[in-house]
Amino acid sequence: MPTLLGLAGVPIPDRVEGVDASQWLRGSDAAPPEAVLLPVGGVGPDAMADWWAAGARGFGLGSELYKPGMAADEVGRRAAVAVRAVRVLG
């Protein structure tokens, strides 16, 4: 929530927990070394190596794994491909 407030230019109340990452999203500051980057949205096995090289350490896979009406065996096949892609990253 702090990031959304920061992007909107709204002051962040003290009681709100988390980190305001809006400056990193705007490109005005580098992410701190302890930040864990987890890209989501359009991330699939073919792009994982590039994201990993850029500092990502995990991925959110939604429609890359499942689309409405998809058979369970296809979802399993896609998941297996994604797992293999992550395992070669180290």
JSON list of C-alpha atoms in Angstrom, two decimals:
[
{"chain": "A", "resi": 1, "resn": "MET", "atom": "CA", "xyz": [0.00, 0.00, 0.00]},
{"chain": "A", "resi": 2, "resn": "PRO", "atom": "CA", "xyz": [2.80, 2.53, 0.63]},
{"chain": "A", "resi": 3, "resn": "THR", "atom": "CA", "xyz": [3.85, 2.26, -3.02]},
{"chain": "A", "resi": 4, "resn": "LEU", "atom": "CA", "xyz": [0.34, 2.99, -4.30]},
{"chain": "A", "resi": 5, "resn": "LEU", "atom": "CA", "xyz": [0.08, 5.97, -1.97]},
{"chain": "A", "resi": 6, "resn": "GLY", "atom": "CA", "xyz": [3.51, 7.17, -3.08]},
{"chain": "A", "resi": 7, "resn": "LEU", "atom": "CA", "xyz": [2.59, 6.88, -6.76]},
{"chain": "A", "resi": 8, "resn": "ALA", "atom": "CA", "xyz": [-0.60, 8.84, -6.09]},
{"chain": "A", "resi": 9, "resn": "GLY", "atom": "CA", "xyz": [1.35, 11.52, -4.23]},
{"chain": "A", "resi": 10, "resn": "VAL", "atom": "CA", "xyz": [-0.63, 10.89, -1.05]},
{"chain": "A", "resi": 11, "resn": "PRO", "atom": "CA", "xyz": [1.15, 11.19, 2.31]},
{"chain": "A", "resi": 12, "resn": "ILE", "atom": "CA", "xyz": [1.76, 7.78, 3.89]},
{"chain": "A", "resi": 13, "resn": "PRO", "atom": "CA", "xyz": [0.38, 7.53, 7.44]},
{"chain": "A", "resi": 14, "resn": "ASP", "atom": "CA", "xyz": [2.76, 6.20, 10.11]},
{"chain": "A", "resi": 15, "resn": "ARG", "atom": "CA", "xyz": [0.39, 3.30, 10.85]},
{"chain": "A", "resi": 16, "resn": "VAL", "atom": "CA", "xyz": [0.76, 1.91, 7.29]},
{"chain": "A", "resi": 17, "resn": "GLU", "atom": "CA", "xyz": [3.33, -0.88, 7.13]},
{"chain": "A", "resi": 18, "resn": "GLY", "atom": "CA", "xyz": [5.57, -1.63, 4.18]},
{"chain": "A", "resi": 19, "resn": "VAL", "atom": "CA", "xyz": [7.95, 0.17, 1.88]},
{"chain": "A", "resi": 20, "resn": "ASP", "atom": "CA", "xyz": [7.21, 2.92, -0.61]},
{"chain": "A", "resi": 21, "resn": "ALA", "atom": "CA", "xyz": [8.81, 1.64, -3.83]},
{"chain": "A", "resi": 22, "resn": "SER", "atom": "CA", "xyz": [7.38, 4.42, -6.00]},
{"chain": "A", "resi": 23, "resn": "GLN", "atom": "CA", "xyz": [10.80, 6.03, -6.53]},
{"chain": "A", "resi": 24, "resn": "TRP", "atom": "CA", "xyz": [12.15, 2.76, -7.95]},
{"chain": "A", "resi": 25, "resn": "LEU", "atom": "CA", "xyz": [9.19, 2.35, -10.27]},
{"chain": "A", "resi": 26, "resn": "ARG", "atom": "CA", "xyz": [9.68, 5.86, -11.53]},
{"chain": "A", "resi": 27, "resn": "GLY", "atom": "CA", "xyz": [13.37, 5.14, -12.11]},
{"chain": "A", "resi": 28, "resn": "SER", "atom": "CA", "xyz": [14.52, 7.96, -9.87]},
{"chain": "A", "resi": 29, "resn": "ASP", "atom": "CA", "xyz": [16.32, 5.69, -7.42]},
{"chain": "A", "resi": 30, "resn": "ALA", "atom": "CA", "xyz": [17.85, 2.21, -7.40]},
{"chain": "A", "resi": 31, "resn": "ALA", "atom": "CA", "xyz": [16.18, -0.56, -5.43]},
{"chain": "A", "resi": 32, "resn": "PRO", "atom": "CA", "xyz": [18.05, -1.34, -2.21]},
{"chain": "A", "resi": 33, "resn": "PRO", "atom": "CA", "xyz": [20.16, -4.51, -2.20]},
{"chain": "A", "resi": 34, "resn": "GLU", "atom": "CA", "xyz": [17.79, -6.23, 0.24]},
{"chain": "A", "resi": 35, "resn": "ALA", "atom": "CA", "xyz": [14.81, -5.76, -2.11]},
{"chain": "A", "resi": 36, "resn": "VAL", "atom": "CA", "xyz": [13.47, -9.00, -3.58]},
{"chain": "A", "resi": 37, "resn": "LEU", "atom": "CA", "xyz": [12.14, -8.45, -7.09]},
{"chain": "A", "resi": 38, "resn": "LEU", "atom": "CA", "xyz": [9.28, -10.71, -8.21]},
{"chain": "A", "resi": 39, "resn": "PRO", "atom": "CA", "xyz": [8.02, -9.73, -11.66]},
{"chain": "A", "resi": 40, "resn": "VAL", "atom": "CA", "xyz": [4.45, -10.62, -12.58]},
{"chain": "A", "resi": 41, "resn": "GLY", "atom": "CA", "xyz": [2.32, -10.15, -15.68]},
{"chain": "A", "resi": 42, "resn": "GLY", "atom": "CA", "xyz": [3.48, -11.65, -18.93]},
{"chain": "A", "resi": 43, "resn": "VAL", "atom": "CA", "xyz": [6.42, -13.42, -17.35]},
{"chain": "A", "resi": 44, "resn": "GLY", "atom": "CA", "xyz": [6.89, -16.88, -18.81]},
{"chain": "A", "resi": 45, "resn": "PRO", "atom": "CA", "xyz": [9.62, -19.49, -19.03]},
{"chain": "A", "resi": 46, "resn": "ASP", "atom": "CA", "xyz": [11.11, -17.87, -22.15]},
{"chain": "A", "resi": 47, "resn": "ALA", "atom": "CA", "xyz": [11.75, -14.57, -20.33]},
{"chain": "A", "resi": 48, "resn": "MET", "atom": "CA", "xyz": [12.85, -15.90, -16.93]},
{"chain": "A", "resi": 49, "resn": "ALA", "atom": "CA", "xyz": [16.59, -15.91, -17.65]},
{"chain": "A", "resi": 50, "resn": "ASP", "atom": "CA", "xyz": [16.53, -12.24, -18.67]},
{"chain": "A", "resi": 51, "resn": "TRP", "atom": "CA", "xyz": [14.54, -11.28, -15.58]},
{"chain": "A", "resi": 52, "resn": "TRP", "atom": "CA", "xyz": [16.91, -13.32, -13.39]},
{"chain": "A", "resi": 53, "resn": "ALA", "atom": "CA", "xyz": [19.93, -11.56, -14.91]},
{"chain": "A", "resi": 54, "resn": "ALA", "atom": "CA", "xyz": [18.24, -8.24, -14.08]},
{"chain": "A", "resi": 55, "resn": "GLY", "atom": "CA", "xyz": [17.92, -9.21, -10.40]},
{"chain": "A", "resi": 56, "resn": "ALA", "atom": "CA", "xyz": [14.57, -10.99, -10.10]},
{"chain": "A", "resi": 57, "resn": "ARG", "atom": "CA", "xyz": [14.50, -13.86, -7.62]},
{"chain": "A", "resi": 58, "resn": "GLY", "atom": "CA", "xyz": [11.01, -15.23, -8.21]},
{"chain": "A", "resi": 59, "resn": "PHE", "atom": "CA", "xyz": [8.08, -14.94, -10.59]},
{"chain": "A", "resi": 60, "resn": "GLY", "atom": "CA", "xyz": [4.32, -14.57, -10.49]},
{"chain": "A", "resi": 61, "resn": "LEU", "atom": "CA", "xyz": [2.77, -16.82, -13.11]},
{"chain": "A", "resi": 62, "resn": "GLY", "atom": "CA", "xyz": [-0.94, -16.39, -13.64]},
{"chain": "A", "resi": 63, "resn": "SER", "atom": "CA", "xyz": [-2.18, -16.69, -17.20]},
{"chain": "A", "resi": 64, "resn": "GLU", "atom": "CA", "xyz": [1.12, -18.30, -18.18]},
{"chain": "A", "resi": 65, "resn": "LEU", "atom": "CA", "xyz": [-0.10, -21.31, -16.19]},
{"chain": "A", "resi": 66, "resn": "TYR", "atom": "CA", "xyz": [-3.86, -21.20, -16.48]},
{"chain": "A", "resi": 67, "resn": "LYS", "atom": "CA", "xyz": [-6.51, -19.70, -18.70]},
{"chain": "A", "resi": 68, "resn": "PRO", "atom": "CA", "xyz": [-10.25, -20.32, -18.18]},
{"chain": "A", "resi": 69, "resn": "GLY", "atom": "CA", "xyz": [-11.36, -23.63, -19.61]},
{"chain": "A", "resi": 70, "resn": "MET", "atom": "CA", "xyz": [-7.86, -25.07, -19.79]},
{"chain": "A", "resi": 71, "resn": "ALA", "atom": "CA", "xyz": [-7.57, -28.79, -19.05]},
{"chain": "A", "resi": 72, "resn": "ALA", "atom": "CA", "xyz": [-5.76, -29.82, -15.88]},
{"chain": "A", "resi": 73, "resn": "ASP", "atom": "CA", "xyz": [-3.14, -31.79, -17.82]},
{"chain": "A", "resi": 74, "resn": "GLU", "atom": "CA", "xyz": [-2.25, -28.67, -19.81]},
{"chain": "A", "resi": 75, "resn": "VAL", "atom": "CA", "xyz": [-1.90, -26.65, -16.61]},
{"chain": "A", "resi": 76, "resn": "GLY", "atom": "CA", "xyz": [0.38, -29.36, -15.24]},
{"chain": "A", "resi": 77, "resn": "ARG", "atom": "CA", "xyz": [2.47, -29.35, -18.41]},
{"chain": "A", "resi": 78, "resn": "ARG", "atom": "CA", "xyz": [2.86, -25.57, -18.28]},
{"chain": "A", "resi": 79, "resn": "ALA", "atom": "CA", "xyz": [3.79, -25.71, -14.60]},
{"chain": "A", "resi": 80, "resn": "ALA", "atom": "CA", "xyz": [6.45, -28.34, -15.29]},
{"chain": "A", "resi": 81, "resn": "VAL", "atom": "CA", "xyz": [7.97, -26.17, -18.04]},
{"chain": "A", "resi": 82, "resn": "ALA", "atom": "CA", "xyz": [8.08, -23.20, -15.66]},
{"chain": "A", "resi": 83, "resn": "VAL", "atom": "CA", "xyz": [9.69, -25.25, -12.89]},
{"chain": "A", "resi": 84, "resn": "ARG", "atom": "CA", "xyz": [12.37, -26.53, -15.27]},
{"chain": "A", "resi": 85, "resn": "ALA", "atom": "CA", "xyz": [13.06, -22.95, -16.42]},
{"chain": "A", "resi": 86, "resn": "VAL", "atom": "CA", "xyz": [13.55, -21.79, -12.82]},
{"chain": "A", "resi": 87, "resn": "ARG", "atom": "CA", "xyz": [15.75, -24.72, -11.83]},
{"chain": "A", "resi": 88, "resn": "VAL", "atom": "CA", "xyz": [18.37, -23.90, -14.48]},
{"chain": "A", "resi": 89, "resn": "LEU", "atom": "CA", "xyz": [18.68, -20.37, -13.10]},
{"chain": "A", "resi": 90, "resn": "GLY", "atom": "CA", "xyz": [20.41, -21.53, -9.95]}
]
